[in-house]
mmCIF file of C-alpha atoms in Angstrom:
data_model
loop_
_atom_site.group_PDB
_atom_site.id
_atom_site.type_symbol
_atom_site.label_atom_id
_atom_site.label_comp_id
_atom_site.label_asym_id
_atom_site.label_seq_id
_atom_site.Cartn_x
_atom_site.Cartn_y
_atom_site.Cartn_z
ATOM 1 C CA ASP A 299 0.000 0.000 0.000
ATOM 2 C CA THR A 300 1.744 3.168 -1.221
ATOM 3 C CA GLU A 301 -1.114 5.518 -0.569
ATOM 4 C CA VAL A 302 -1.657 8.480 1.716
ATOM 5 C CA THR A 303 -5.339 9.023 2.430
ATOM 6 C CA GLN A 304 -6.942 12.240 3.601
ATOM 7 C CA THR A 305 -10.407 12.901 4.940
ATOM 8 C CA PRO A 306 -12.584 14.718 4.302
ATOM 9 C CA LYS A 307 -12.072 15.613 0.635
ATOM 10 C CA HIS A 308 -13.953 18.871 1.077
ATOM 11 C CA LEU A 309 -14.776 20.873 4.203
ATOM 12 C CA VAL A 310 -16.774 24.063 4.641
ATOM 13 C CA MET A 311 -16.650 25.684 8.059
ATOM 14 C CA GLY A 312 -17.564 28.917 9.751
ATOM 15 C CA MET A 313 -15.076 31.077 11.595
ATOM 16 C CA THR A 314 -16.357 29.899 14.991
ATOM 17 C CA ASN A 315 -16.309 26.188 14.164
ATOM 18 C CA LYS A 316 -13.846 23.554 15.318
ATOM 19 C CA LYS A 317 -12.996 20.860 12.812
ATOM 20 C CA SER A 318 -10.216 18.368 12.151
ATOM 21 C CA LEU A 319 -8.448 17.080 9.062
ATOM 22 C CA LYS A 320 -7.206 13.507 9.070
ATOM 23 C CA CYS A 321 -4.304 11.872 7.247
ATOM 24 C CA GLU A 322 -3.329 8.207 7.277
ATOM 25 C CA GLN A 323 -0.537 6.096 5.793
ATOM 26 C CA HIS A 324 0.341 2.427 6.191
ATOM 27 C CA MET A 325 3.756 2.426 4.552
ATOM 28 C CA GLY A 326 5.665 2.391 7.843
ATOM 29 C CA HIS A 327 6.871 5.932 7.234
ATOM 30 C CA ARG A 328 8.217 7.772 10.276
ATOM 31 C CA ALA A 329 7.959 11.325 8.925
ATOM 32 C CA MET A 330 4.673 13.078 8.177
ATOM 33 C CA TYR A 331 3.975 16.564 6.898
ATOM 34 C CA TRP A 332 1.237 19.164 6.504
ATOM 35 C CA TYR A 333 1.355 21.582 3.583
ATOM 36 C CA LYS A 334 -0.981 24.426 2.658
ATOM 37 C CA GLN A 335 -1.631 25.315 -0.987
ATOM 38 C CA LYS A 336 -3.513 28.411 -2.128
ATOM 39 C CA ALA A 337 -4.996 28.516 -5.603
ATOM 40 C CA LYS A 338 -2.379 28.658 -8.374
ATOM 41 C CA LYS A 339 0.450 28.756 -5.820
ATOM 42 C CA PRO A 340 2.980 26.090 -4.836
ATOM 43 C CA PRO A 341 2.533 24.038 -1.661
ATOM 44 C CA GLU A 342 3.957 25.622 1.492
ATOM 45 C CA LEU A 343 5.229 23.556 4.394
ATOM 46 C CA MET A 344 3.389 23.992 7.696
ATOM 47 C CA PHE A 345 4.487 21.191 10.055
ATOM 48 C CA VAL A 346 6.828 18.204 10.107
ATOM 49 C CA TYR A 347 6.527 15.240 12.458
ATOM 50 C CA SER A 348 9.415 12.860 12.876
ATOM 51 C CA TYR A 349 8.885 9.691 14.912
ATOM 52 C CA GLU A 350 5.594 11.134 16.177
ATOM 53 C CA LYS A 351 7.242 14.274 17.542
ATOM 54 C CA LEU A 352 6.820 17.743 16.075
ATOM 55 C CA SER A 353 10.167 18.694 14.562
ATOM 56 C CA ILE A 354 9.305 21.708 12.413
ATOM 57 C CA ASN A 355 6.611 24.372 12.826
ATOM 58 C CA GLU A 356 6.908 26.964 10.071
ATOM 59 C CA SER A 357 5.556 29.773 12.277
ATOM 60 C CA VAL A 358 2.001 28.632 11.691
ATOM 61 C CA PRO A 359 -0.739 30.509 13.632
ATOM 62 C CA SER A 360 -2.019 28.694 16.719
ATOM 63 C CA ARG A 361 -5.488 28.327 15.209
ATOM 64 C CA PHE A 362 -3.893 25.358 13.394
ATOM 65 C CA SER A 363 -2.979 22.600 15.838
ATOM 66 C CA PRO A 364 -1.295 19.433 14.563
ATOM 67 C CA GLU A 365 -1.391 16.096 16.316
ATOM 68 C CA CYS A 366 0.298 12.768 15.609
ATOM 69 C CA PRO A 367 -1.474 10.123 17.736
ATOM 70 C CA ASN A 368 0.556 7.264 16.262
ATOM 71 C CA SER A 369 2.995 6.561 13.462
ATOM 72 C CA SER A 370 0.250 6.053 10.883
ATOM 73 C CA LEU A 371 -2.018 8.953 11.680
ATOM 74 C CA LEU A 372 -1.704 12.729 11.462
ATOM 75 C CA ASN A 373 -4.417 15.205 12.366
ATOM 76 C CA LEU A 374 -4.764 18.938 11.865
ATOM 77 C CA HIS A 375 -7.175 20.569 14.293
ATOM 78 C CA LEU A 376 -8.751 23.804 13.125
ATOM 79 C CA HIS A 377 -10.300 26.482 15.327
ATOM 80 C CA ALA A 378 -11.321 30.083 14.764
ATOM 81 C CA LEU A 379 -10.063 30.132 11.196
ATOM 82 C CA GLN A 380 -10.237 33.121 8.901
ATOM 83 C CA PRO A 381 -11.524 33.219 5.308
ATOM 84 C CA GLU A 382 -7.929 33.635 4.094
ATOM 85 C CA ASP A 383 -7.191 30.177 5.505
ATOM 86 C CA SER A 384 -9.273 28.693 2.703
ATOM 87 C CA ALA A 385 -6.906 26.464 0.742
ATOM 88 C CA LEU A 386 -5.990 22.907 -0.192
ATOM 89 C CA TYR A 387 -4.351 21.160 2.769
ATOM 90 C CA LEU A 388 -1.972 18.425 1.731
ATOM 91 C CA CYS A 389 -0.550 15.676 3.885
ATOM 92 C CA ALA A 390 2.609 13.800 2.968
ATOM 93 C CA SER A 391 4.768 11.069 4.428
ATOM 94 C CA SER A 392 8.266 9.707 3.906
ATOM 95 C CA GLN A 393 10.513 7.024 5.361
ATOM 96 C CA GLY A 394 12.346 9.720 7.277
ATOM 97 C CA THR A 395 12.836 13.466 7.077
ATOM 98 C CA GLY A 396 15.865 12.962 4.849
ATOM 99 C CA ALA A 397 14.219 10.451 2.503
ATOM 100 C CA TRP A 398 14.381 10.971 -1.246
ATOM 101 C CA GLU A 399 10.666 10.847 -1.831
ATOM 102 C CA GLN A 400 7.627 12.260 -0.099
ATOM 103 C CA PHE A 401 4.279 10.633 -0.825
ATOM 104 C CA PHE A 402 1.420 13.099 -0.954
ATOM 105 C CA GLY A 403 -2.262 12.575 -0.329
ATOM 106 C CA PRO A 404 -4.937 14.144 -2.558
ATOM 107 C CA GLY A 405 -5.601 16.933 -0.083
ATOM 108 C CA THR A 406 -8.586 18.401 1.723
ATOM 109 C CA ARG A 407 -10.134 21.460 0.101
ATOM 110 C CA LEU A 408 -11.097 23.782 2.949
ATOM 111 C CA THR A 409 -13.450 26.737 2.627
ATOM 112 C CA VAL A 410 -13.858 29.108 5.575
ATOM 113 C CA LEU A 411 -16.962 31.279 5.466
ATOM 114 C CA ASP B 294 12.733 31.127 -0.878
ATOM 115 C CA ALA B 295 12.998 28.627 -3.720
ATOM 116 C CA LYS B 296 16.478 28.312 -5.191
ATOM 117 C CA THR B 297 15.301 27.502 -8.702
ATOM 118 C CA THR B 298 14.003 29.391 -11.740
ATOM 119 C CA GLN B 299 11.630 27.786 -14.234
ATOM 120 C CA PRO B 300 9.594 29.113 -17.160
ATOM 121 C CA PRO B 301 5.995 29.667 -16.023
ATOM 122 C CA SER B 302 4.465 27.627 -18.830
ATOM 123 C CA MET B 303 5.308 25.411 -21.799
ATOM 124 C CA ASP B 304 3.427 23.564 -24.525
ATOM 125 C CA CYS B 305 4.369 20.229 -26.039
ATOM 126 C CA ALA B 306 2.685 18.110 -28.705
ATOM 127 C CA GLU B 307 1.441 14.708 -27.668
ATOM 128 C CA GLY B 308 3.955 11.974 -28.516
ATOM 129 C CA ARG B 309 6.896 14.355 -28.609
ATOM 130 C CA ALA B 310 9.587 14.728 -25.967
ATOM 131 C CA ALA B 311 8.896 17.408 -23.383
ATOM 132 C CA ASN B 312 12.042 19.171 -22.187
ATOM 133 C CA LEU B 313 11.571 21.225 -19.037
ATOM 134 C CA PRO B 314 14.480 23.489 -18.054
ATOM 135 C CA CYS B 315 15.467 24.612 -14.591
ATOM 136 C CA ASN B 316 18.131 27.052 -13.427
ATOM 137 C CA HIS B 317 19.745 26.562 -10.022
ATOM 138 C CA SER B 318 22.888 28.665 -10.268
ATOM 139 C CA THR B 319 23.434 28.871 -6.475
ATOM 140 C CA ILE B 320 23.272 25.123 -5.871
ATOM 141 C CA SER B 321 25.686 23.803 -3.231
ATOM 142 C CA GLY B 322 27.807 20.701 -3.471
ATOM 143 C CA ASN B 323 25.602 18.719 -1.092
ATOM 144 C CA GLU B 324 22.320 19.685 -2.742
ATOM 145 C CA TYR B 325 20.384 17.421 -5.036
ATOM 146 C CA VAL B 326 18.033 18.387 -7.845
ATOM 147 C CA TYR B 327 14.543 16.958 -7.447
ATOM 148 C CA TRP B 328 11.519 17.047 -9.695
ATOM 149 C CA TYR B 329 7.921 16.680 -8.602
ATOM 150 C CA ARG B 330 4.757 17.210 -10.578
ATOM 151 C CA GLN B 331 1.211 18.059 -9.585
ATOM 152 C CA ILE B 332 -1.647 17.008 -11.789
ATOM 153 C CA HIS B 333 -4.805 19.069 -11.349
ATOM 154 C CA SER B 334 -6.735 18.214 -8.153
ATOM 155 C CA GLN B 335 -4.053 15.811 -6.945
ATOM 156 C CA GLY B 336 -1.155 16.002 -4.524
ATOM 157 C CA PRO B 337 2.397 16.405 -5.846
ATOM 158 C CA GLN B 338 4.114 13.277 -7.147
ATOM 159 C CA TYR B 339 7.835 12.566 -7.018
ATOM 160 C CA ILE B 340 9.419 12.055 -10.444
ATOM 161 C CA ILE B 341 13.192 11.821 -10.167
ATOM 162 C CA HIS B 342 16.254 13.254 -8.446
ATOM 163 C CA GLY B 343 19.991 13.509 -9.119
ATOM 164 C CA LEU B 344 23.233 14.924 -7.800
ATOM 165 C CA LYS B 345 25.551 15.324 -10.784
ATOM 166 C CA ASN B 346 25.117 12.316 -13.040
ATOM 167 C CA ASN B 347 22.273 12.005 -15.500
ATOM 168 C CA GLU B 348 19.459 9.840 -14.184
ATOM 169 C CA THR B 349 16.680 7.869 -15.850
ATOM 170 C CA ASN B 350 13.689 6.008 -14.494
ATOM 171 C CA GLU B 351 10.397 4.746 -15.870
ATOM 172 C CA MET B 352 8.881 8.219 -15.805
ATOM 173 C CA ALA B 353 11.586 10.568 -17.032
ATOM 174 C CA SER B 354 15.232 11.441 -17.560
ATOM 175 C CA LEU B 355 17.158 14.115 -15.695
ATOM 176 C CA ILE B 356 20.075 15.831 -17.381
ATOM 177 C CA ILE B 357 22.294 17.959 -15.106
ATOM 178 C CA THR B 358 24.935 20.233 -16.617
ATOM 179 C CA GLU B 359 28.540 19.649 -15.675
ATOM 180 C CA ASP B 360 28.670 22.832 -13.580
ATOM 181 C CA ARG B 361 25.355 21.760 -11.964
ATOM 182 C CA LYS B 362 23.882 25.233 -12.440
ATOM 183 C CA SER B 363 21.008 24.002 -14.550
ATOM 184 C CA SER B 364 19.128 20.841 -15.421
ATOM 185 C CA THR B 365 16.499 19.533 -17.806
ATOM 186 C CA LEU B 366 13.707 17.089 -17.112
ATOM 187 C CA ILE B 367 12.812 15.048 -20.178
ATOM 188 C CA LEU B 368 9.510 13.236 -20.644
ATOM 189 C CA PRO B 369 10.399 11.118 -23.687
ATOM 190 C CA HIS B 370 6.923 10.567 -25.174
ATOM 191 C CA ALA B 371 4.502 13.026 -23.625
ATOM 192 C CA THR B 372 0.851 12.045 -23.259
ATOM 193 C CA LEU B 373 -2.189 14.103 -22.308
ATOM 194 C CA ARG B 374 -1.891 12.678 -18.785
ATOM 195 C CA ASP B 375 1.444 14.471 -18.416
ATOM 196 C CA THR B 376 -0.343 17.828 -18.344
ATOM 197 C CA ALA B 377 0.618 19.163 -14.905
ATOM 198 C CA VAL B 378 2.682 21.696 -12.983
ATOM 199 C CA TYR B 379 6.297 20.525 -12.775
ATOM 200 C CA TYR B 380 8.394 21.653 -9.834
ATOM 201 C CA CYS B 381 12.186 21.704 -9.872
ATOM 202 C CA ILE B 382 13.536 21.667 -6.311
ATOM 203 C CA VAL B 383 17.028 21.934 -4.892
ATOM 204 C CA ARG B 384 17.377 20.138 -1.607
ATOM 205 C CA ALA B 385 20.149 19.031 0.713
ATOM 206 C CA VAL B 386 19.429 15.666 2.278
ATOM 207 C CA ASN B 387 20.009 16.054 5.974
ATOM 208 C CA ARG B 388 18.122 15.445 9.147
ATOM 209 C CA ASP B 389 15.979 18.615 9.123
ATOM 210 C CA ASP B 390 15.783 19.115 5.430
ATOM 211 C CA LYS B 391 12.652 20.556 3.856
ATOM 212 C CA ILE B 392 11.170 20.564 0.377
ATOM 213 C CA ILE B 393 10.620 24.152 -0.752
ATOM 214 C CA PHE B 394 8.460 24.340 -3.839
ATOM 215 C CA GLY B 395 9.043 27.146 -6.330
ATOM 216 C CA LYS B 396 6.457 28.403 -8.789
ATOM 217 C CA GLY B 397 6.982 25.533 -11.225
ATOM 218 C CA THR B 398 6.268 25.176 -14.940
ATOM 219 C CA ARG B 399 2.730 24.541 -16.132
ATOM 220 C CA LEU B 400 3.125 22.008 -18.958
ATOM 221 C CA HIS B 401 0.296 21.680 -21.462
ATOM 222 C CA ILE B 402 0.353 18.617 -23.672
ATOM 223 C CA LEU B 403 -1.488 19.412 -26.890
ATOM 224 C CA PRO B 404 -3.393 16.692 -28.800
#
């Protein structure tokens, strides 16, 4: 299984809502990533987890809260988001942070009203 | 910031070779050249990487100039499914390394 799955595919939320994005991989990878991608822009790194510990936070606002409950699962908890946070949120995984290849999921398209 | 420069868009006829250039004039000795692509509505997909030798796999070939300041990704027989944004990335492989995507080249394969 060389797939990274993300749920939900689409999410619409209000600025006062709390929601979570979920990412899962069963490739035994020990590094997992969250990226944010605005329309017609390249993906931008948000967080890196290595061996279930947060190793990189790219100065992301605290309204985004990542969580890695186990080596296969990565969550992104969302609270009090702004309309400008609307974007495609991509999850990726790799064997380690220095691995050649990152495997990306299809993303969750988030709309904040 | 991204360390690479790519043309914003290119066209290629179906069945022909697509040659995508990338400039990385400030590349360091321990940095590799990577290529990813992103088909519409999908996540990015790894294509190939190299250090200084030319590389080939089932998807593409990577030609790196001798001074390593530029490279070319070659899709030998482009199909409509190769229409995507192609990202050239320079990346050192170390413990805390990150992939930094530049603006990429939007490749249109024409029927």
